[in-house]
XYZ file of C-alpha atoms in Angstrom:
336
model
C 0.000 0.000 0.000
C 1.658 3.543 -0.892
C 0.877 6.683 0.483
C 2.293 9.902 -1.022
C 1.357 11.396 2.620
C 3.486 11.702 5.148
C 4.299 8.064 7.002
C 2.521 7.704 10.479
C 5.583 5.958 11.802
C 7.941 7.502 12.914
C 11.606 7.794 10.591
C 13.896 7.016 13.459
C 14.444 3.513 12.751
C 17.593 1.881 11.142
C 17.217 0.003 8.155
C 16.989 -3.605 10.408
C 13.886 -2.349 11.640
C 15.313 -1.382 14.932
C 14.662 1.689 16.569
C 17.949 3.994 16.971
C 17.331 4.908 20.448
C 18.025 2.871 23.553
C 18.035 -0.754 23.226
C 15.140 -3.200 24.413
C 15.633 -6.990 24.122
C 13.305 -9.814 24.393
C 15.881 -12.498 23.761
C 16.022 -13.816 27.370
C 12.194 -14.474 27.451
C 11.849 -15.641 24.167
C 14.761 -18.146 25.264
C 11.917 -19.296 27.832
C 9.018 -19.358 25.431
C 10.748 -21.349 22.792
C 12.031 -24.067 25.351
C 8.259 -23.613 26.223
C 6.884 -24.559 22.120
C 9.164 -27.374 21.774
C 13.220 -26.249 21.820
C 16.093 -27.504 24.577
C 15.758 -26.741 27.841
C 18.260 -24.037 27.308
C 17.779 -22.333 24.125
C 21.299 -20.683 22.499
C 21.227 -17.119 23.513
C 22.423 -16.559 19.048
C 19.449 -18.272 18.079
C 17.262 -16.339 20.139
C 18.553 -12.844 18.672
C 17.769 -14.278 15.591
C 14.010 -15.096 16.279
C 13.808 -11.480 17.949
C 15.165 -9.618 14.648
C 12.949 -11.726 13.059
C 9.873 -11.060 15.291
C 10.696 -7.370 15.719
C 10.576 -7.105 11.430
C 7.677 -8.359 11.410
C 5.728 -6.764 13.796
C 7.014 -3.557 12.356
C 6.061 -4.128 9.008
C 2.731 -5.035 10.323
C 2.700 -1.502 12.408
C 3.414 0.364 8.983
C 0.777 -1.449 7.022
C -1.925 -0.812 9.866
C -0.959 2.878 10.305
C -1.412 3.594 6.477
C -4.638 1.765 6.872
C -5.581 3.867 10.040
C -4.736 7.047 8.407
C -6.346 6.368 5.205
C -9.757 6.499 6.965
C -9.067 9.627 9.007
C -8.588 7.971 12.469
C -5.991 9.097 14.956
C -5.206 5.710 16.554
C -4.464 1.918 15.194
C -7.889 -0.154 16.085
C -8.058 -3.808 16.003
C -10.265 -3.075 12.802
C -7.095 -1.821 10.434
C -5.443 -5.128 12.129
C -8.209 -7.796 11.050
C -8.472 -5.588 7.798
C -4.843 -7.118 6.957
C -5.392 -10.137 7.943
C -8.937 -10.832 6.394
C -7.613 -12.954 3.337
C -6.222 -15.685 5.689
C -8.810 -17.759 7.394
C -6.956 -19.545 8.799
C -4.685 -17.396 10.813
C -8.066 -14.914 11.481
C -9.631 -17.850 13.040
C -7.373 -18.782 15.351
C -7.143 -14.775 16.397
C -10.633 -14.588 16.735
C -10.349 -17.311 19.039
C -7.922 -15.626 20.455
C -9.925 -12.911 21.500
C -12.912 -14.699 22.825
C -10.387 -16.489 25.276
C -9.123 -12.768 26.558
C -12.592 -11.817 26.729
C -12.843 -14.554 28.908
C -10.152 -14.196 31.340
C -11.536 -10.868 32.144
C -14.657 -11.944 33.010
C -12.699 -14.562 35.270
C -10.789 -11.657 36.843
C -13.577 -9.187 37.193
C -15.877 -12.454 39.341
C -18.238 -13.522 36.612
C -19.045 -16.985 36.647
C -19.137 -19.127 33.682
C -23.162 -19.582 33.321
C -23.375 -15.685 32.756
C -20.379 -15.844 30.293
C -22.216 -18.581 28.357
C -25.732 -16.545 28.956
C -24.099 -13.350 27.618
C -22.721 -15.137 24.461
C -26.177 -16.733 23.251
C -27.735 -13.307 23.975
C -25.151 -11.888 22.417
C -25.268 -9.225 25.093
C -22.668 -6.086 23.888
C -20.831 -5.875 27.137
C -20.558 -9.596 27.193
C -17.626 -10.090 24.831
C -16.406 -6.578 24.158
C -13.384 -7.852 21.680
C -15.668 -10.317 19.866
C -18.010 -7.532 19.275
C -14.997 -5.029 17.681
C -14.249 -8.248 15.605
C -17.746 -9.313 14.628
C -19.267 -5.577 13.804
C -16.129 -5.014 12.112
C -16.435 -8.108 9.623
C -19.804 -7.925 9.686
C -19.380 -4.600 7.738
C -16.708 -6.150 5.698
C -18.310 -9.576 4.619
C -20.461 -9.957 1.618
C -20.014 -13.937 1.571
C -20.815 -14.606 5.026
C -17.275 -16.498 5.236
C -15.993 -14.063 8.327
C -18.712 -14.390 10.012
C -18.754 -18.055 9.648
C -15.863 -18.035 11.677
C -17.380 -17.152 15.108
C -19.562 -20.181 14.290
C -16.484 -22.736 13.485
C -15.551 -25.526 15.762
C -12.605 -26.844 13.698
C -9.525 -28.833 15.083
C -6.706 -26.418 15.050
C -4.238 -28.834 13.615
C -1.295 -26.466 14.546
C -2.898 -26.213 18.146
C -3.034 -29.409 18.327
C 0.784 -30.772 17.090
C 1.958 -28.333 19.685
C 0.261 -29.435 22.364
C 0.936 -33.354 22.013
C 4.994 -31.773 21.247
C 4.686 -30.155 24.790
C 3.035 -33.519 26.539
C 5.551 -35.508 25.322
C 8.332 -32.677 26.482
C 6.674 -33.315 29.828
C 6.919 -37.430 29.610
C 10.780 -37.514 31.616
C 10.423 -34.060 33.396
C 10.616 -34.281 37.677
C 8.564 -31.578 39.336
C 11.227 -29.020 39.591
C 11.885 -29.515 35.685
C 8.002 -29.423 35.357
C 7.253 -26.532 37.234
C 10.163 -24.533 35.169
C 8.149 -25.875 32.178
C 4.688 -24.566 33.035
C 6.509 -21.299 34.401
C 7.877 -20.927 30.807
C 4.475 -21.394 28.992
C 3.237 -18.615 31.044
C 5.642 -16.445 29.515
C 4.105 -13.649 26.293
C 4.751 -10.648 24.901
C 1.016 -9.590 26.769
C 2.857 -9.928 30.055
C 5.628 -7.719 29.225
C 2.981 -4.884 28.009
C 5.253 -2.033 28.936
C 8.382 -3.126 27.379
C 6.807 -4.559 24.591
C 5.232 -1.278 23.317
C 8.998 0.325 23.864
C 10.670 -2.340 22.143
C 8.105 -1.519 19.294
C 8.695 2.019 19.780
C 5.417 3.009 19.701
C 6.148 6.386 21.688
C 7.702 7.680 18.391
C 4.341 6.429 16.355
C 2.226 9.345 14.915
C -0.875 7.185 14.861
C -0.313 4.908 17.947
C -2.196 1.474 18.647
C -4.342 1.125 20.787
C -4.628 -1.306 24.141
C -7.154 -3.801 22.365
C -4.705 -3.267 19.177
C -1.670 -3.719 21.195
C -3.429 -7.539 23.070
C -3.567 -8.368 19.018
C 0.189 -7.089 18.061
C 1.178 -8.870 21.126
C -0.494 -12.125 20.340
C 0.984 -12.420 17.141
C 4.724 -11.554 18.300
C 4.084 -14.901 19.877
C 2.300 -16.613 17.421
C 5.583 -15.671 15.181
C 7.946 -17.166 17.641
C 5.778 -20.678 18.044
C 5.782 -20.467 13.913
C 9.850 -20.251 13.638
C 9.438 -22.822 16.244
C 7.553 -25.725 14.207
C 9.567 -24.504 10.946
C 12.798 -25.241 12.419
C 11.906 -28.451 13.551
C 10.571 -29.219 9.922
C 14.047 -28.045 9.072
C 15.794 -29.951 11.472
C 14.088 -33.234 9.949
C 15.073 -32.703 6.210
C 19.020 -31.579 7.568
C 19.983 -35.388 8.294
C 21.822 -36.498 5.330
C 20.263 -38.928 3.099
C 22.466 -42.167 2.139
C 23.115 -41.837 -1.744
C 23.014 -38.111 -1.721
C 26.151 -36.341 -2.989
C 24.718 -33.288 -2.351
C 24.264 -33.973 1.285
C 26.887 -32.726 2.444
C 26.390 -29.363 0.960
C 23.071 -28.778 3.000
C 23.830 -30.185 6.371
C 27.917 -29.796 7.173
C 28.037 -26.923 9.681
C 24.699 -28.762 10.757
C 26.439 -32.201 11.853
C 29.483 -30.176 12.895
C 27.282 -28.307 15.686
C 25.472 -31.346 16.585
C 29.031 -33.664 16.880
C 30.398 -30.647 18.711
C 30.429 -32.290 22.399
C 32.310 -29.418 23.662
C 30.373 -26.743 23.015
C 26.470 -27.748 23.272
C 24.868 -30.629 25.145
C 21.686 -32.402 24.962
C 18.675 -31.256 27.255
C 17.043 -34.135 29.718
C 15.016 -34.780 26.788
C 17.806 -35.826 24.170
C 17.063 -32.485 22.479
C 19.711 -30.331 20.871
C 18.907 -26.733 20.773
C 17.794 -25.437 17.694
C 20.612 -23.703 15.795
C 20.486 -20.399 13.909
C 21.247 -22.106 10.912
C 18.119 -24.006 11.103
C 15.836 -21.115 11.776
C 17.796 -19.026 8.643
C 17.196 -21.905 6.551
C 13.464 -22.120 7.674
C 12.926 -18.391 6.387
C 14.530 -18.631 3.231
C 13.188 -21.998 2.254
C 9.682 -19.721 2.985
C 10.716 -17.153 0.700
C 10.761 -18.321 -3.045
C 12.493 -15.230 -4.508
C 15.186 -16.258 -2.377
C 15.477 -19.912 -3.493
C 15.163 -18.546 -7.463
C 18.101 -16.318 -6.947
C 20.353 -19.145 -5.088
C 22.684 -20.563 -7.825
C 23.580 -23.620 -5.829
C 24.170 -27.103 -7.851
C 21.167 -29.793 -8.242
C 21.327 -33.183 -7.751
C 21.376 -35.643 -10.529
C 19.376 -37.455 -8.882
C 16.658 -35.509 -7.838
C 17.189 -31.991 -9.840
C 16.629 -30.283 -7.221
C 18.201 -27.090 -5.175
C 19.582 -27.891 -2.028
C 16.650 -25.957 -0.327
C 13.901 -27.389 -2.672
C 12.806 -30.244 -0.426
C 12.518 -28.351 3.211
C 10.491 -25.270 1.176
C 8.196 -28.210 -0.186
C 7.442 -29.456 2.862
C 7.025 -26.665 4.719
C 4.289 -24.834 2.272
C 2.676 -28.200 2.817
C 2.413 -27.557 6.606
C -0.907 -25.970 7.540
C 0.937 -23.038 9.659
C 3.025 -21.882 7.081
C 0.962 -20.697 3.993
C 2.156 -18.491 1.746
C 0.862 -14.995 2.944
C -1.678 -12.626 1.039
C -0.546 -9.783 -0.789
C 0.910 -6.788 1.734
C 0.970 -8.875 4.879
C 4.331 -10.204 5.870
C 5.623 -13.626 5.135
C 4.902 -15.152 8.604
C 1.325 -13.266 9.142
């Protein structure tokens, strides 16, 4: 989307993404929250960076996009409407937000002493006060919709396949843990952006924003931040699959050599009580350009004979097979 208006975000960023004031790093909790989706019990500190950069792009991208949205129609804030408006052509990453926000609508009925028979009461009333982010997202679709697909959403009981893989991943994390390892576990899947609400909207820079989100807009931006990490999570496994080298393929080697060297490397990295190397930054790199096709086009590295195909062919294959990483819709970043 361009704009020959002024941009609503601010110009004080470097060309990473990053703003150029003081710096604000997640990498220590996001060390907890991906031992939390499924890495080692002590996640490399490089690895972590990585995800963050990663993360922090995106989420600024995202921030751009929404505040051209916001000041196309005249408003002086970000609204959860210019967020769902980006993310309307994916249905399947706008259903699992939607979800999303029935669950923190909720929690604050939990916290504010309402009992579960008036939540359920409220919903088939569909009283206004009841759900106040389901209402944003249904008037807002509602207004939106002229196949009744969005709204069919709010309706749709379907098995979150994603969901579900990373659940059964963390019960069988849990299979050898003792209590101490257990609680440290459950202490870790506590962990979000949400919780962090203060440094999060630094760390975004948001103070420097002309049109700034707001709260409800800020739950969303901080919901996905996560919902990024757990993605990078499940690709690098996916990568960490295809890296073992294949018997018979002389190409093998090309792929997966600083792989095997960091996983023979006894010195350096150990196992976690699970058996679990931590993932490596090499993994997660290949994960995001095996997810980016332009990329793969423009790498001249040798086929095999055998197979004619690029090195990267066969992880980018499987992973735009895998239901949590479809290729995005037009102006919404690659992981979004």
């Amino acid at each position: 989307m361009n704009n020959t208006a002024a941009s609503p975000m601010s110009t004080a960023t470097s060309s990473s993404g990053r703003s150029t004031g003081k710096s604000i790093s997640f990498a220590t909790e996001l060390q907890s929250m991906m031992y939390s989706l499924g890495d080692a019990r002590r996640p490399l500190h490089e690895t972590a960076v990585l995800v963050e950069d990663v993360v922090h792009t995106q989420l600024i991208n995202l921030l751009q996009q929404a505040a051209e949205v916001s000041q196309l129609r005249g408003a002086r804030v970000i609204t959860p409407e210019d967020l769902l408006f980006l993310m309307r052509k994916d249905k399947k990453k706008l259903r699992r937000l939607l979800k999303y926000m029935f669950i923190r609508d909720y929690k604050s009925k939990i916290v504010k002493g309402i009992d579960e028979d008036d939540l359920l009461e409220d919903k088939l009333s569909g009283s206004n006060n009841a759900n106040k982010r389901q209402k944003i997202a249904q008037d807002f679709l509602n207004s939106i919709d002229q196949t009744g697909e969005l709204l069919a959403m709010f309706e749709d009981d379907e098995i979150d396949e994603v969901k579900q893989e990373r659940m059964e991943r963390a019960e069988r994390q849990t299979r050898i843990m003792d209590s101490a390892q257990y609680a440290e576990f459950c202490e870790s899947r506590q962990l979000s952006f949400s919780k962090k609400a203060s440094k999060f909207r630094d760390w975004l820079d948001c103070s420097s924003m002309e049109i700034k989100p707001n709260v409800v807009a800020m739950e969303i931006l901080a919901y996905l931040a996560y919902e990024t990490v757990a993605q990078l999570v499940d690709l690098a496994l996916l990568v960490r699959q295809d890296m073992v080298t294949k018997a018979g393929d002389p190409f093998s080697h090309a792929i997966s050599a600083t792989f095997i060297q960091y996983h023979n490397s006894a010195e350096a990295y150990f196992r976690d009580i699970a058996g679990l190397f931590p993932y490596h930054h090499i993994e997660v790199n290949i994960a995001i350009k095996a997810l980016q096709p332009v990329v793969l086009r423009l790498t001249a590295m040798p086929s095999s004979p055998a197979t004619s195909e690029r090195p990267f062919d066969a992880t980018a294959t499987r992973l735009a097979h895998f239901p949590h990483s479809q290729m995005p819709t037009a102006g919404m970043g690659w992981l979004f």
